[in-house]
Short mmCIF file of C-alpha atoms in Angstrom, two decimals:
data_model
loop_
_atom_site.label_atom_id
_atom_site.label_comp_id
_atom_site.label_asym_id
_atom_site.label_seq_id
_atom_site.Cartn_x
_atom_site.Cartn_y
_atom_site.Cartn_z
CA UNK A 628 0.13 0.10 0.36
CA UNK A 629 1.00 3.06 -0.69
CA UNK A 630 1.34 6.23 1.65
CA UNK A 631 2.87 9.88 1.91
CA UNK A 632 2.69 11.27 5.53
CA UNK A 633 3.67 14.87 6.39
CA UNK A 634 5.18 16.12 9.04
CA UNK A 635 6.81 19.48 10.35
CA UNK A 636 3.87 21.50 10.06
CA UNK A 637 2.47 24.69 12.81
CA UNK A 638 2.45 27.93 13.91
CA UNK A 639 5.71 30.05 12.66
CA UNK A 640 6.52 33.42 12.81
CA UNK A 641 6.65 35.71 9.84
CA UNK A 642 9.89 35.32 8.53
CA UNK A 643 11.00 32.23 9.94
CA UNK A 644 11.70 29.04 8.67
CA UNK A 645 10.42 25.64 8.75
CA UNK A 646 11.23 22.91 6.88
CA UNK A 647 8.82 19.61 6.01
CA UNK A 648 8.89 16.29 5.69
CA UNK A 649 7.69 13.60 3.92
CA UNK A 650 7.85 9.58 3.90
CA UNK A 651 6.71 6.74 2.04
CA UNK A 652 6.26 3.19 2.09
CA UNK A 653 5.12 0.99 -0.82
CA UNK A 654 6.38 2.02 -4.04
CA UNK A 655 10.03 2.49 -5.27
CA UNK A 656 10.52 6.23 -3.67
CA UNK A 657 13.88 6.19 -5.69
CA UNK A 658 12.32 5.87 -9.29
CA UNK A 659 10.20 8.47 -8.07
CA UNK A 660 9.70 11.70 -9.29
CA UNK A 661 8.57 13.65 -6.11
CA UNK A 662 6.28 17.01 -5.56
CA UNK A 663 5.22 19.44 -3.52
CA UNK A 664 1.56 21.43 -3.59
CA UNK A 665 -0.08 23.28 -1.15
CA UNK A 666 -3.69 24.33 -0.50
CA UNK A 667 -4.31 27.48 0.22
CA UNK A 668 -7.56 28.63 3.09
CA UNK A 669 -9.73 29.37 0.52
CA UNK A 670 -8.77 26.17 -0.40
CA UNK A 671 -6.98 27.06 -3.99
CA UNK A 672 -4.38 24.29 -5.35
CA UNK A 673 -0.80 25.91 -5.84
CA UNK A 674 1.32 23.72 -7.22
CA UNK A 675 5.13 24.37 -5.77
CA UNK A 676 8.12 22.02 -5.85
CA UNK A 677 9.26 18.97 -8.25
CA UNK A 678 12.31 16.70 -8.12
CA UNK A 679 12.91 14.50 -10.25
CA UNK A 680 15.43 11.04 -9.99
CA UNK A 681 18.62 9.64 -10.25
CA UNK A 682 18.72 9.36 -13.76
CA UNK A 683 17.69 12.84 -13.77
CA UNK A 684 20.16 13.92 -11.93
CA UNK A 685 17.88 15.26 -9.24
CA UNK A 686 16.43 17.85 -11.41
CA UNK A 687 14.21 19.89 -10.19
CA UNK A 688 11.11 22.95 -10.72
CA UNK A 689 10.45 25.89 -8.78
CA UNK A 690 7.02 27.82 -8.60
CA UNK A 691 8.01 31.06 -9.23
CA UNK A 692 7.03 32.79 -7.12
CA UNK A 693 8.48 30.52 -4.42
CA UNK A 694 12.27 30.45 -6.03
CA UNK A 695 15.21 31.28 -4.13
CA UNK A 696 12.73 30.91 -0.92
CA UNK A 697 11.77 27.40 -1.11
CA UNK A 698 14.06 24.40 -0.88
CA UNK A 699 12.85 21.06 -2.18
CA UNK A 700 15.60 18.12 -1.98
CA UNK A 701 15.04 14.32 -1.17
CA UNK A 702 17.06 11.13 0.43
CA UNK A 703 16.50 8.44 -1.88
CA UNK A 704 17.87 5.88 0.97
CA UNK A 705 14.87 7.19 3.54
CA UNK A 706 12.49 7.35 1.32
CA UNK A 707 11.92 10.38 2.23
CA UNK A 708 11.25 14.13 0.32
CA UNK A 709 11.47 17.58 2.10
CA UNK A 710 10.79 21.26 1.75
CA UNK A 711 12.96 23.67 3.35
CA UNK A 712 10.94 26.83 3.62
CA UNK A 713 12.89 30.20 4.85
CA UNK A 714 11.22 33.50 5.29
CA UNK A 715 8.11 32.00 5.04
CA UNK A 716 5.00 34.60 5.10
CA UNK A 717 1.68 34.88 5.93
CA UNK A 718 0.79 33.89 2.18
CA UNK A 719 2.76 31.14 3.00
CA UNK A 720 -0.09 30.28 4.79
CA UNK A 721 -1.81 26.45 3.89
CA UNK A 722 -2.02 23.04 4.29
CA UNK A 723 1.22 21.52 2.29
CA UNK A 724 1.21 18.10 0.62
CA UNK A 725 4.07 15.93 -1.05
CA UNK A 726 2.48 14.26 -3.35
CA UNK A 727 3.43 10.81 -6.68
CA UNK A 728 1.76 10.79 -9.43
CA UNK A 729 -1.70 9.87 -8.05
CA UNK A 730 -1.00 9.80 -4.05
CA UNK A 731 -0.99 12.46 -1.88
CA UNK A 732 -0.16 12.85 1.43
CA UNK A 733 -3.16 13.82 4.26
CA UNK A 734 -1.18 17.30 4.75
CA UNK A 735 0.45 19.37 7.26
CA UNK A 736 -1.11 22.26 8.12
CA UNK A 737 1.64 25.48 8.45
CA UNK A 738 0.55 28.65 9.87
CA UNK A 739 2.16 31.96 9.49
CA UNK A 740 1.48 34.40 12.03
CA UNK A 741 2.56 36.75 15.00
CA UNK B 885 1.60 30.22 -16.58
CA UNK B 886 -0.75 28.26 -18.05
CA UNK B 887 -4.60 29.46 -16.70
CA UNK B 888 -7.17 26.24 -15.08
CA UNK B 889 -10.33 28.35 -15.22
CA UNK B 890 -13.83 25.38 -14.11
CA UNK B 891 -17.29 26.72 -14.86
CA UNK B 892 -19.50 26.05 -12.09
CA UNK B 893 -22.17 22.83 -11.78
CA UNK B 894 -26.36 24.39 -10.65
CA UNK B 895 -26.46 22.59 -7.69
CA UNK B 896 -27.59 21.15 -5.60
CA UNK B 897 -27.83 17.94 -8.20
CA UNK B 898 -30.26 15.83 -8.07
CA UNK B 899 -29.58 11.86 -6.32
CA UNK B 900 -29.41 10.20 -10.07
CA UNK B 901 -29.23 12.82 -12.03
CA UNK B 902 -26.18 13.61 -14.55
CA UNK B 903 -23.30 16.28 -13.92
CA UNK B 904 -20.42 18.34 -16.15
CA UNK B 905 -18.04 20.43 -15.35
CA UNK B 906 -15.89 21.83 -17.44
CA UNK B 907 -12.37 23.10 -17.92
CA UNK B 908 -10.74 25.20 -20.14
CA UNK B 909 -7.02 26.37 -20.31
CA UNK B 910 -5.05 29.23 -21.61
CA UNK B 911 -3.09 26.76 -23.85
CA UNK B 912 -3.61 23.82 -25.64
CA UNK B 913 -2.90 20.57 -23.91
CA UNK B 914 -2.37 18.76 -27.00
CA UNK B 915 1.40 16.98 -27.08
CA UNK B 916 2.65 16.55 -29.95
CA UNK B 917 2.45 12.40 -28.87
CA UNK B 918 -1.29 12.95 -29.75
CA UNK B 919 -1.33 12.79 -25.45
CA UNK B 920 -3.62 15.48 -23.02
CA UNK B 921 -2.13 16.80 -20.49
CA UNK B 922 -4.39 16.88 -17.89
CA UNK B 923 -6.07 15.26 -14.58
CA UNK B 924 -8.87 15.65 -12.52
CA UNK B 925 -9.27 15.24 -9.21
CA UNK B 926 -12.02 14.81 -6.66
CA UNK B 927 -11.35 16.08 -2.67
CA UNK B 928 -13.80 14.45 -0.41
CA UNK B 929 -15.05 16.96 2.39
CA UNK B 930 -11.80 16.40 4.92
CA UNK B 931 -9.50 14.30 2.56
CA UNK B 932 -6.60 15.37 0.87
CA UNK B 933 -7.12 15.23 -3.32
CA UNK B 934 -8.12 11.93 -4.69
CA UNK B 935 -6.67 11.51 -9.01
CA UNK B 936 -10.01 10.39 -10.75
CA UNK B 937 -8.93 10.92 -15.00
CA UNK B 938 -5.37 11.67 -15.65
CA UNK B 939 -4.42 12.26 -19.77
CA UNK B 940 -7.72 14.03 -20.38
CA UNK B 941 -9.78 10.37 -20.44
CA UNK B 942 -8.43 7.65 -18.34
CA UNK B 943 -9.26 6.30 -15.25
CA UNK B 944 -7.35 6.43 -12.10
CA UNK B 945 -6.86 2.85 -10.75
CA UNK B 946 -10.35 2.01 -8.43
CA UNK B 947 -12.00 4.77 -9.81
CA UNK B 948 -15.97 4.33 -10.26
CA UNK B 949 -17.11 4.12 -14.40
CA UNK B 950 -19.63 6.60 -13.40
CA UNK B 951 -16.61 9.41 -14.45
CA UNK B 952 -15.59 9.47 -17.51
CA UNK B 953 -13.52 12.77 -18.99
CA UNK B 954 -13.28 14.27 -22.54
CA UNK B 955 -12.63 17.27 -24.97
CA UNK B 956 -10.26 19.14 -27.24
CA UNK B 957 -6.80 20.87 -26.33
CA UNK B 958 -8.27 23.98 -24.75
CA UNK B 959 -11.91 22.26 -23.10
CA UNK B 960 -12.40 20.08 -21.06
CA UNK B 961 -15.62 17.89 -19.85
CA UNK B 962 -15.82 15.90 -16.36
CA UNK B 963 -19.08 13.61 -16.51
CA UNK B 964 -20.68 12.13 -13.67
CA UNK B 965 -23.41 9.85 -14.97
CA UNK B 966 -25.84 9.57 -11.73
CA UNK B 967 -24.64 11.30 -8.72
CA UNK B 968 -23.85 9.64 -5.56
CA UNK B 969 -23.23 10.75 -2.36
CA UNK B 970 -20.14 9.48 -1.77
CA UNK B 971 -19.16 11.63 -4.87
CA UNK B 972 -20.05 14.86 -3.28
CA UNK B 973 -16.82 17.31 -3.14
CA UNK B 974 -14.22 19.60 -5.32
CA UNK B 975 -13.68 19.00 -8.21
CA UNK B 976 -10.71 20.63 -9.39
CA UNK B 977 -8.57 20.13 -13.05
CA UNK B 978 -5.13 20.62 -13.29
CA UNK B 979 -2.81 21.13 -16.71
CA UNK B 980 1.12 18.58 -16.46
CA UNK B 981 2.02 20.04 -19.54
CA UNK B 982 3.88 22.34 -18.37
CA UNK B 983 5.74 24.18 -14.79
CA UNK B 984 4.52 25.24 -13.19
CA UNK B 985 2.35 22.80 -12.50
CA UNK B 986 -0.97 24.95 -12.91
CA UNK B 987 -5.00 23.73 -11.15
CA UNK B 988 -8.36 25.40 -11.41
CA UNK B 989 -10.05 27.43 -9.35
CA UNK B 990 -11.95 23.89 -8.25
CA UNK B 991 -16.17 23.00 -8.77
CA UNK B 992 -18.13 22.45 -6.06
CA UNK B 993 -21.00 19.35 -6.00
CA UNK B 994 -24.00 18.93 -3.69
CA UNK B 995 -26.36 16.82 -3.19
CA UNK B 996 -29.68 17.26 -3.15
#
């Protein structure tokens, strides 16, 4: 059974950082292209970043508006993908999902507020 | 960026009736390989989005055959035949032809 479990969300002040983790199981992680997608309080879905697999040199793509603040990474030995988020803004408040193909985790809530 | 625009449903939809959800893209999603790079998702209340349809018309594993996807390069339709209680939620279309991947704003389905 495919599972994706996000952790690391919480309440953070504007300007601070947070690192999200996504632990996976049930599929061959090392060849999977992994994504982070967020859902705003208004229910809008926003794709953030993708990291490809080793055969594609771990090529990374970002949404322009988070490039330079967010960093996606992966650890194939742990079947995990990460999202480092720096200089957080109130508009980054959302549920953050990691996804692989048809599969989504349950999401982790990030609230940016003073 | 490719803009995805979804239409609204005349809610609530009577149980057993059919419902069609529209989605329009600002650029053709038809690739030269003949495939159309469009997904449909359903997000039930309190759940993560679930993939229903990919390549515009291919049902994901385990998805009821009451769901069908169709369209052209820029205009798409998700049809739900004989709407049931489990179909309630918000439907999203998404293009995966280009980066950034972009989603429509969602279409809510309510049951009568």
